[in-house]
């Protein structure tokens, strides 16, 4: 997300005219009186509480209860110190990165957070090496040193100008060595971190109760004392809770119908506000190379030729998302429209010709998998639309299958699904993060994607370049390779929508560049 400033988050805030006239706009900086926790609703529940296991939406919670060396203060588009006092490359090749910790850091249990704890936390990610987990982010890391109590030195095995962005991801959360095993994931529903909040209680799939961590030392200025996160199965239930006053904010999972309603007169009349901003979250299909049908390039190309993204965006999402034609979304340096350039508009005759040239004349049987409780209420409808499009072509006979997120993840990591849907929110705001996580022997998909030119040439060369505007051509080439392979098929790029009662301020400051919710920015208004 280089060349992208905070102005890109052009927030369109919908509030009542009377509130604007009386000066009680949603930007009020006043600290709230203690009226109990602010309750935030989302449809994106964590899959784990251990950072060593997570390369998914669990980061939403992690950002608020754990601490990283670097993070994103409000308004920042590049990582800034958090647990660290300062960090920088100390060589000319971007291979030696040094951080000095803040003085006197402790975990929420009172144990010291020193350089050894940082080294331990990073080392255990690589040692445990969860399939599909965050170890894939550390491909350039050779070793970590802790030469003194406050000094951490990262030795990289190759130049990597994006390494500070990696350290700023919640995957690199610092954990207490006395409470997290070095070679296994931590069990139970407790957390020992050093973030802005502590996790007072947790019910899997139900709620997480966060309270202010008085031991926290970092950049976050907390505007509330406590936040409770409630996890919902779908948007209608979440919005009903908002209307009933059971929650004050919704984040992730607002259905298009609810967005449209909240944008209109009904939302204003109910005293609700909608914050809208540009987003870099994407949705895409993954083809399993081991499947006898999805593993055939001609079949993947035919699917790419039939899929009508514009119809999905309009019919299912009511234009609250935009069609996407490359894995790198609009707004990032290196974005292209490769799938549109190569395939153009959807065409059944052209798809039929692709299959016939490969000797495939009968309808291709494909099973499409999606998750029931991760990416919003429209997911099932979206996959029914994809099935409708493919079946209507006469070229495919599709079957739909689904699972809840936790078992869904286990299935795709085992390679059980021929074709499956995934969403991706960036680890950090750079085009690399929409390419590197999906390629290589081990990746975020759980299915190897070997691309020697990308992994051996394009990514290494781009990582030597600190000025990310200079890597555009490498990323364009990488995307073209991915278009040619059709191992991944981008579908749409999302926008960000937060709904809140008009008593809540700070929603527009609560998103960091990777669209993770910074709960400490939320507060109640105190003046009307």
Coordinates of C-alpha atoms in Angstrom, one line a residue:
X1 CA 0.0 0.0 0.0
X2 CA 2.9 2.3 -0.8
X3 CA 1.8 5.5 -2.7
X4 CA -1.4 5.1 -0.7
X5 CA -2.2 7.6 2.0
X6 CA -4.9 7.7 4.6
X7 CA -6.8 9.9 2.3
X8 CA -7.7 6.8 0.4
X9 CA -9.9 5.9 3.3
X10 CA -12.5 8.4 2.1
X11 CA -15.1 7.8 4.8
X12 CA -18.6 8.5 3.9
X13 CA -20.4 8.8 7.2
X14 CA -24.2 8.6 7.4
X15 CA -25.7 10.3 10.4
X16 CA -28.8 12.3 11.0
X17 CA -28.9 16.0 9.9
X18 CA -29.8 17.1 13.4
X19 CA -26.6 15.5 14.9
X20 CA -24.5 17.4 12.4
X21 CA -26.3 20.7 13.1
X22 CA -25.9 20.4 16.8
X23 CA -22.2 19.7 16.6
X24 CA -22.3 16.1 17.9
X25 CA -20.5 14.7 14.9
X26 CA -18.9 11.3 15.1
X27 CA -15.4 12.8 15.4
X28 CA -15.8 13.9 19.0
X29 CA -12.5 13.4 20.8
X30 CA -14.0 13.4 24.3
X31 CA -13.3 10.4 26.5
X32 CA -16.4 8.6 27.5
X33 CA -17.8 8.2 31.0
X34 CA -17.7 4.6 32.2
X35 CA -21.0 3.2 30.9
X36 CA -19.8 -0.4 30.7
X37 CA -18.0 -2.1 27.7
X38 CA -18.6 -1.1 24.2
X39 CA -20.0 -4.1 22.4
X40 CA -18.8 -4.9 18.9
X41 CA -20.4 -7.5 16.7
X42 CA -18.7 -9.4 13.9
X43 CA -19.3 -12.6 11.9
X44 CA -15.6 -13.4 11.9
X45 CA -14.8 -15.5 15.0
X46 CA -11.2 -16.5 15.7
X47 CA -10.0 -20.0 14.8
X48 CA -7.4 -20.0 17.5
X49 CA -6.0 -18.0 20.4
X50 CA -2.3 -18.9 19.7
X51 CA -0.5 -16.5 17.2
X52 CA 1.7 -19.4 16.1
X53 CA -1.3 -21.1 14.5
X54 CA -3.0 -18.3 12.8
X55 CA -2.9 -16.8 9.3
X56 CA -6.5 -15.7 9.2
X57 CA -9.1 -13.4 10.8
X58 CA -8.0 -14.4 14.3
X59 CA -5.6 -11.5 13.9
X60 CA -8.6 -9.2 14.6
X61 CA -8.5 -10.3 18.2
X62 CA -4.8 -10.6 18.4
X63 CA -4.1 -7.0 17.5
X64 CA -6.0 -5.9 20.6
X65 CA -4.7 -8.4 23.2
X66 CA -1.1 -9.1 22.0
X67 CA 1.7 -6.7 21.1
X68 CA 4.1 -6.7 18.2
X69 CA 7.4 -4.9 17.8
X70 CA 5.8 -2.7 15.1
X71 CA 2.3 -1.7 14.4
X72 CA 0.1 0.9 12.7
X73 CA -0.9 4.0 14.7
X74 CA -4.0 5.7 13.4
X75 CA -3.1 7.5 10.2
X76 CA 0.1 5.5 9.5
X77 CA 0.6 3.6 6.2
X78 CA 4.0 2.1 7.2
X79 CA 4.8 0.2 10.4
X80 CA 5.8 2.3 13.5
X81 CA 7.3 1.2 16.8
X82 CA 5.0 -0.4 19.4
X83 CA 6.7 -2.8 21.8
X84 CA 9.9 -1.5 20.1
X85 CA 11.2 2.0 20.8
X86 CA 13.0 2.0 17.5
X87 CA 13.7 -0.4 14.6
X88 CA 15.7 -0.1 11.4
X89 CA 17.8 -2.0 8.8
X90 CA 21.5 -1.6 9.8
X91 CA 23.0 -2.6 6.5
X92 CA 22.8 -1.5 2.9
X93 CA 21.3 -4.8 1.6
X94 CA 18.1 -5.1 3.8
X95 CA 19.4 -8.2 5.5
X96 CA 20.1 -7.1 9.1
X97 CA 17.2 -5.6 11.0
X98 CA 17.6 -4.4 14.6
X99 CA 15.0 -3.4 17.2
X100 CA 15.4 -1.8 20.6
X101 CA 12.6 -2.5 23.0
X102 CA 10.8 0.0 25.2
X103 CA 12.2 -0.1 28.7
X104 CA 10.3 -1.9 31.4
X105 CA 7.8 -3.9 29.3
X106 CA 5.8 -6.6 31.0
X107 CA 3.2 -9.1 30.1
X108 CA -0.3 -8.9 31.6
X109 CA 0.7 -11.4 34.3
X110 CA 3.6 -9.3 35.4
X111 CA 6.4 -11.3 33.8
X112 CA 9.1 -9.4 32.0
X113 CA 8.9 -8.8 28.2
X114 CA 12.5 -8.7 27.1
X115 CA 14.5 -9.5 23.9
X116 CA 14.6 -13.2 24.8
X117 CA 10.8 -13.2 24.9
X118 CA 10.7 -11.7 21.4
X119 CA 13.2 -14.2 20.1
X120 CA 11.3 -17.1 21.7
X121 CA 8.0 -15.9 20.1
X122 CA 9.4 -15.7 16.6
X123 CA 11.4 -19.0 17.0
X124 CA 8.4 -21.0 18.1
X125 CA 6.4 -19.9 15.0
X126 CA 9.1 -21.5 12.8
X127 CA 9.5 -24.5 15.1
X128 CA 5.9 -25.4 15.4
X129 CA 5.4 -24.7 11.7
X130 CA 1.6 -25.1 11.5
X131 CA 0.4 -26.1 8.0
X132 CA -1.1 -23.0 6.5
X133 CA 0.1 -21.0 9.5
X134 CA 2.2 -17.9 9.8
X135 CA 5.6 -19.6 9.4
X136 CA 5.2 -18.9 5.7
X137 CA 5.7 -15.2 6.4
X138 CA 9.2 -15.8 7.8
X139 CA 10.7 -17.3 4.7
X140 CA 13.5 -14.7 4.6
X141 CA 14.4 -15.1 8.3
X142 CA 17.6 -17.0 9.0
X143 CA 17.9 -16.5 12.8
X144 CA 17.0 -14.2 15.7
X145 CA 19.5 -12.9 18.2
X146 CA 18.9 -11.2 21.6
X147 CA 22.4 -9.8 22.4
X148 CA 21.1 -7.8 25.3
X149 CA 17.9 -7.4 27.4
X150 CA 16.4 -4.8 25.1
X151 CA 18.1 -5.5 21.7
X152 CA 16.7 -7.9 19.1
X153 CA 18.6 -8.6 15.8
X154 CA 17.0 -10.3 12.8
X155 CA 19.4 -11.9 10.3
X156 CA 17.8 -12.5 7.0
X157 CA 18.9 -15.0 4.4
X158 CA 18.1 -12.6 1.6
X159 CA 17.2 -9.0 1.1
X160 CA 13.7 -8.3 2.2
X161 CA 12.5 -4.7 2.4
X162 CA 9.1 -6.0 3.5
X163 CA 10.3 -7.6 6.7
X164 CA 9.2 -4.6 8.9
X165 CA 5.7 -5.2 7.5
X166 CA 5.9 -8.8 8.5
X167 CA 6.9 -7.9 12.1
X168 CA 3.9 -5.6 12.2
X169 CA 1.4 -8.5 11.5
X170 CA -0.5 -9.9 14.5
X171 CA 1.1 -13.3 13.6
X172 CA 4.3 -11.9 15.1
X173 CA 2.6 -11.3 18.5
X174 CA 4.9 -11.5 21.5
X175 CA 4.0 -14.3 23.9
X176 CA 5.2 -15.2 27.4
X177 CA 7.8 -18.0 27.2
X178 CA 6.7 -19.2 30.6
X179 CA 3.1 -19.7 29.4
X180 CA 3.4 -20.8 25.7
X181 CA 5.2 -24.1 24.9
X182 CA 8.2 -23.8 22.5
X183 CA 7.2 -26.8 20.4
X184 CA 3.4 -27.0 20.7
X185 CA 0.4 -24.8 20.5
X186 CA -1.0 -23.4 23.8
X187 CA -4.2 -25.1 24.9
X188 CA -7.2 -23.5 26.6
X189 CA -9.1 -20.3 26.3
X190 CA -6.7 -18.0 28.2
X191 CA -4.2 -15.5 26.8
X192 CA -1.1 -13.9 28.2
X193 CA -0.1 -10.9 26.1
X194 CA 1.1 -7.3 26.5
X195 CA -1.4 -5.6 24.2
X196 CA -3.8 -2.7 25.0
X197 CA -6.4 -5.2 26.5
X198 CA -6.4 -8.4 28.4
X199 CA -8.8 -11.2 27.6
X200 CA -10.9 -11.4 30.7
X201 CA -13.1 -14.2 29.3
X202 CA -13.7 -16.1 26.1
X203 CA -16.4 -18.3 24.8
X204 CA -15.5 -19.9 21.5
X205 CA -17.7 -18.7 18.7
X206 CA -19.8 -16.6 21.2
X207 CA -17.9 -13.7 22.7
X208 CA -14.5 -12.3 23.9
X209 CA -14.5 -9.8 26.8
X210 CA -11.6 -7.4 26.7
X211 CA -10.6 -5.1 29.6
X212 CA -7.9 -2.4 29.7
X213 CA -4.4 -3.8 30.4
X214 CA -2.9 -1.4 32.9
X215 CA 0.6 -2.8 32.2
X216 CA 0.5 -1.9 28.5
X217 CA 3.2 0.3 27.2
X218 CA 2.8 1.2 23.5
X219 CA 1.5 3.6 21.0
X220 CA -2.3 2.9 21.5
X221 CA -4.2 5.6 23.2
X222 CA -7.2 3.9 24.6
X223 CA -10.5 5.8 24.6
X224 CA -12.5 3.1 26.5
X225 CA -12.0 0.9 29.4
X226 CA -13.5 -2.3 28.0
X227 CA -14.8 -3.9 24.8
X228 CA -16.9 -7.0 24.4
X229 CA -16.8 -8.7 21.0
X230 CA -19.8 -10.8 20.1
X231 CA -19.6 -13.4 17.3
X232 CA -22.7 -13.8 15.1
X233 CA -23.6 -16.4 12.6
X234 CA -25.0 -14.0 10.1
X235 CA -25.6 -10.3 9.3
X236 CA -29.4 -10.3 10.1
X237 CA -28.8 -11.4 13.6
X238 CA -26.0 -9.0 14.1
X239 CA -27.9 -6.0 12.7
X240 CA -31.0 -6.9 14.9
X241 CA -28.7 -6.8 17.9
X242 CA -27.5 -3.4 16.8
X243 CA -31.1 -2.1 16.4
X244 CA -32.0 -3.6 19.7
X245 CA -29.1 -1.9 21.5
X246 CA -27.5 -5.1 22.4
X247 CA -24.3 -4.1 20.5
X248 CA -23.1 -0.6 19.6
X249 CA -20.9 -1.4 16.6
X250 CA -20.8 -4.0 13.8
X251 CA -17.6 -5.0 11.9
X252 CA -17.1 -7.6 9.2
X253 CA -20.0 -9.6 7.8
X254 CA -22.6 -6.9 7.1
X255 CA -24.8 -8.3 4.3
X256 CA -25.4 -6.2 1.2
X257 CA -29.1 -5.9 2.1
X258 CA -28.2 -4.5 5.4
X259 CA -25.7 -2.1 4.0
X260 CA -28.2 -0.8 1.5
X261 CA -30.8 -0.4 4.3
X262 CA -28.5 1.4 6.6
X263 CA -27.4 3.7 3.8
X264 CA -31.0 4.8 3.4
X265 CA -33.6 6.7 5.4
X266 CA -34.3 3.7 7.6
X267 CA -30.7 3.8 9.1
X268 CA -31.0 7.5 9.7
X269 CA -34.4 7.2 11.3
X270 CA -33.1 4.5 13.7
X271 CA -30.2 6.7 14.9
X272 CA -27.6 4.5 13.2
X273 CA -24.5 5.5 11.2
X274 CA -22.6 3.7 8.5
X275 CA -19.0 4.3 7.9
X276 CA -17.9 3.3 4.4
X277 CA -14.3 3.2 3.1
X278 CA -12.2 1.7 0.4
X279 CA -11.1 -1.9 1.1
X280 CA -8.4 -4.4 0.0
X281 CA -10.2 -7.5 1.1
X282 CA -10.6 -9.9 -1.8
X283 CA -12.6 -13.1 -2.5
X284 CA -11.2 -15.8 -4.8
X285 CA -11.5 -19.5 -5.8
X286 CA -8.7 -22.0 -5.2
X287 CA -8.2 -25.0 -7.5
X288 CA -6.6 -28.1 -6.1
X289 CA -3.9 -29.3 -8.4
X290 CA -4.2 -32.9 -7.1
X291 CA -7.9 -33.2 -8.2
X292 CA -8.3 -35.1 -11.5
X293 CA -10.5 -32.3 -12.9
X294 CA -9.6 -29.1 -11.1
X295 CA -5.9 -30.1 -11.6
X296 CA -6.3 -29.7 -15.4
X297 CA -5.4 -26.3 -16.7
X298 CA -8.0 -26.4 -19.5
X299 CA -10.8 -26.9 -16.9
X300 CA -9.6 -24.0 -14.8
X301 CA -9.4 -21.8 -17.9
X302 CA -12.9 -22.7 -18.9
X303 CA -14.2 -21.8 -15.4
X304 CA -12.4 -18.5 -15.7
X305 CA -14.0 -17.9 -19.1
X306 CA -17.5 -18.6 -17.8
X307 CA -17.6 -16.8 -14.4
X308 CA -19.4 -13.5 -14.6
X309 CA -17.9 -11.4 -11.8
X310 CA -20.1 -8.3 -12.6
X311 CA -23.2 -10.5 -12.1
X312 CA -22.0 -11.7 -8.8
X313 CA -21.2 -8.2 -7.6
X314 CA -24.6 -6.8 -8.7
X315 CA -27.0 -9.7 -8.1
X316 CA -25.6 -11.0 -4.8
X317 CA -23.7 -8.0 -3.3
X318 CA -25.9 -5.2 -4.7
X319 CA -22.7 -3.5 -5.9
X320 CA -21.2 -3.2 -2.4
X321 CA -18.2 -5.0 -3.9
X322 CA -16.3 -4.5 -7.1
X323 CA -15.4 -7.2 -9.7
X324 CA -11.7 -8.1 -9.4
X325 CA -9.5 -9.3 -12.3
X326 CA -6.2 -9.9 -10.5
X327 CA -5.1 -11.1 -7.1
X328 CA -3.7 -7.6 -6.3
X329 CA -6.6 -5.3 -5.6
X330 CA -7.1 -1.8 -6.8
X331 CA -5.4 0.8 -4.8
X332 CA -2.1 -1.0 -4.5
X333 CA 1.0 -0.4 -6.7
X334 CA 1.1 -3.2 -9.3
X335 CA -2.6 -3.9 -9.7
X336 CA -3.6 -5.2 -13.1
X337 CA -6.7 -6.4 -14.8
X338 CA -5.0 -9.6 -16.2
X339 CA -8.1 -11.9 -16.2
X340 CA -10.2 -9.4 -18.1
X341 CA -7.3 -8.6 -20.5
X342 CA -6.9 -12.3 -21.3
X343 CA -10.5 -13.6 -21.1
X344 CA -12.6 -10.5 -21.7
X345 CA -16.3 -10.8 -21.0
X346 CA -17.8 -14.2 -20.1
X347 CA -18.2 -16.5 -23.1
X348 CA -19.6 -20.0 -23.1
X349 CA -18.5 -20.7 -26.8
X350 CA -14.9 -19.7 -26.0
X351 CA -14.9 -21.9 -22.8
X352 CA -16.4 -24.8 -24.9
X353 CA -13.6 -24.5 -27.4
X354 CA -11.0 -24.6 -24.6
X355 CA -12.4 -27.9 -23.3
X356 CA -12.9 -29.4 -26.7
X357 CA -9.3 -28.6 -27.7
X358 CA -8.2 -30.6 -24.7
X359 CA -10.4 -33.5 -25.7
X360 CA -13.1 -32.8 -23.0
X361 CA -16.6 -33.1 -24.5
X362 CA -18.7 -34.2 -21.6
X363 CA -19.8 -31.9 -18.8
X364 CA -17.0 -31.6 -16.2
X365 CA -18.0 -32.7 -12.7
X366 CA -16.8 -30.2 -10.1
X367 CA -17.5 -30.0 -6.3
X368 CA -17.3 -26.4 -5.0
X369 CA -16.8 -25.9 -1.3
X370 CA -17.5 -22.8 0.8
X371 CA -17.6 -22.0 4.5
X372 CA -20.9 -21.2 6.2
X373 CA -19.8 -18.8 8.9
X374 CA -16.8 -16.8 7.8
X375 CA -17.2 -14.3 5.0
X376 CA -20.7 -13.0 5.5
X377 CA -24.2 -14.0 4.9
X378 CA -24.0 -13.8 1.1
X379 CA -21.4 -16.5 0.7
X380 CA -24.0 -19.3 0.2
X381 CA -25.9 -17.2 -2.3
X382 CA -22.7 -16.3 -4.1
X383 CA -21.8 -20.0 -4.5
X384 CA -25.3 -20.8 -5.7
X385 CA -24.8 -18.1 -8.3
X386 CA -21.4 -19.5 -9.4
X387 CA -23.0 -23.0 -9.6
X388 CA -25.9 -21.5 -11.7
X389 CA -23.4 -19.8 -14.1
X390 CA -21.3 -23.0 -14.6
X391 CA -24.2 -25.3 -14.9
X392 CA -26.1 -23.0 -17.3
X393 CA -23.1 -23.2 -19.6
X394 CA -23.7 -26.9 -20.2
X395 CA -20.0 -27.4 -19.7
X396 CA -20.0 -28.3 -16.0
X397 CA -22.0 -30.4 -13.5
X398 CA -21.4 -28.8 -10.1
X399 CA -22.1 -29.8 -6.6
X400 CA -22.0 -27.5 -3.6
X401 CA -20.7 -28.5 -0.2
X402 CA -20.1 -26.4 2.9
X403 CA -18.7 -26.6 6.4
X404 CA -18.2 -24.2 9.4
X405 CA -14.9 -22.4 9.3
X406 CA -12.9 -24.5 11.8
X407 CA -13.6 -27.8 10.0
X408 CA -13.5 -26.1 6.6
X409 CA -9.9 -25.0 7.3
X410 CA -8.9 -28.5 8.3
X411 CA -10.4 -29.8 5.1
X412 CA -8.6 -27.5 2.6
X413 CA -5.3 -27.9 4.5
X414 CA -5.6 -31.7 3.9
X415 CA -6.4 -31.1 0.3
X416 CA -9.9 -32.5 0.5
X417 CA -11.6 -29.9 -1.8
X418 CA -11.4 -29.8 -5.6
X419 CA -12.4 -26.1 -5.7
X420 CA -13.0 -23.9 -2.7
X421 CA -13.6 -20.3 -1.8
X422 CA -11.4 -18.1 0.3
X423 CA -11.2 -14.5 1.3
X424 CA -8.0 -12.6 2.0
X425 CA -7.4 -9.5 4.0
X426 CA -3.9 -8.2 3.7
X427 CA -1.2 -9.0 6.3
X428 CA 0.3 -5.7 5.3
X429 CA -0.5 -3.1 2.6
X430 CA 1.8 -4.1 -0.2
X431 CA 1.2 -6.0 -3.5
X432 CA 3.6 -8.7 -2.4
X433 CA 1.1 -9.8 0.3
X434 CA -1.4 -10.7 -2.4
X435 CA 1.2 -12.9 -4.2
X436 CA 3.8 -14.4 -1.9
X437 CA 1.4 -16.0 0.6
X438 CA -0.1 -18.2 -2.1
X439 CA 3.0 -19.5 -3.8
X440 CA 5.7 -22.0 -2.9
X441 CA 5.7 -25.5 -1.3
X442 CA 4.1 -24.2 1.8
X443 CA 1.5 -21.4 1.6
X444 CA -1.7 -20.0 3.1
X445 CA -3.8 -22.4 0.9
X446 CA -2.3 -25.7 2.2
X447 CA -1.8 -26.8 -1.5
X448 CA 1.6 -26.3 -3.0
X449 CA 1.9 -23.8 -5.9
X450 CA 5.3 -24.1 -7.4
X451 CA 6.2 -21.0 -9.5
X452 CA 10.0 -20.8 -9.9
X453 CA 10.0 -17.4 -11.6
X454 CA 7.9 -15.8 -8.9
X455 CA 9.6 -17.3 -5.9
X456 CA 13.1 -17.5 -7.3
X457 CA 13.3 -14.3 -9.3
X458 CA 10.5 -11.7 -9.1
X459 CA 9.9 -11.7 -5.3
X460 CA 13.6 -11.8 -4.3
X461 CA 14.3 -8.9 -6.7
X462 CA 11.3 -6.8 -5.4
X463 CA 12.4 -7.4 -1.8
X464 CA 15.7 -5.7 -2.5
X465 CA 13.9 -2.5 -3.3
X466 CA 13.0 -0.2 -0.4
X467 CA 11.1 2.2 -2.7
X468 CA 8.1 0.0 -3.4
X469 CA 7.0 2.2 -6.4
X470 CA 10.0 0.7 -8.2
X471 CA 8.6 -2.9 -8.1
X472 CA 5.5 -2.4 -10.2
X473 CA 6.8 -4.3 -13.2
X474 CA 7.8 -7.3 -11.2
X475 CA 4.4 -7.5 -9.6
X476 CA 2.7 -7.1 -13.0
X477 CA 4.7 -10.0 -14.3
X478 CA 3.9 -12.2 -11.3
X479 CA 0.2 -11.5 -11.8
X480 CA 0.4 -12.5 -15.4
X481 CA 2.0 -15.8 -14.4
X482 CA -0.9 -16.4 -12.0
X483 CA -3.4 -15.5 -14.8
X484 CA -1.7 -18.1 -17.1
X485 CA -1.8 -20.8 -14.4
X486 CA -5.3 -20.1 -13.2
X487 CA -4.6 -21.8 -9.9
X488 CA -6.4 -18.9 -8.2
X489 CA -9.4 -17.1 -9.6
X490 CA -10.1 -13.6 -8.2
X491 CA -13.8 -12.8 -7.9
X492 CA -14.3 -9.5 -6.1
X493 CA -12.8 -6.7 -4.0
X494 CA -14.7 -5.6 -1.0
X495 CA -15.3 -2.2 0.6
X496 CA -15.3 -1.6 4.3
X497 CA -18.5 -1.0 6.1
X498 CA -18.9 -0.3 9.8
X499 CA -22.3 0.3 11.3
X500 CA -22.7 1.9 14.7
X501 CA -25.1 3.7 16.9
X502 CA -24.7 7.4 16.8
X503 CA -23.5 7.5 20.4
X504 CA -20.3 5.9 19.3
X505 CA -17.3 7.9 17.9
X506 CA -13.9 6.7 16.6
X507 CA -15.2 4.1 14.1
X508 CA -13.4 5.8 11.2
X509 CA -10.1 5.8 13.0
X510 CA -10.4 2.2 14.1
X511 CA -9.2 0.5 10.8
X512 CA -5.5 0.0 10.3
X513 CA -4.0 -0.3 6.8
X514 CA -4.7 -4.1 6.8
X515 CA -8.3 -3.3 7.9
X516 CA -7.9 -4.8 11.3
X517 CA -10.2 -3.2 14.0
X518 CA -8.3 -1.2 16.6
X519 CA -10.9 -1.4 19.4
X520 CA -9.2 1.2 21.5
X521 CA -10.3 4.0 19.1
X522 CA -14.0 3.5 19.9
X523 CA -15.6 5.7 22.5
X524 CA -19.0 7.1 23.5
X525 CA -19.8 10.7 22.9
X526 CA -20.1 12.9 25.9
X527 CA -21.4 16.1 24.4
X528 CA -24.4 16.7 22.2

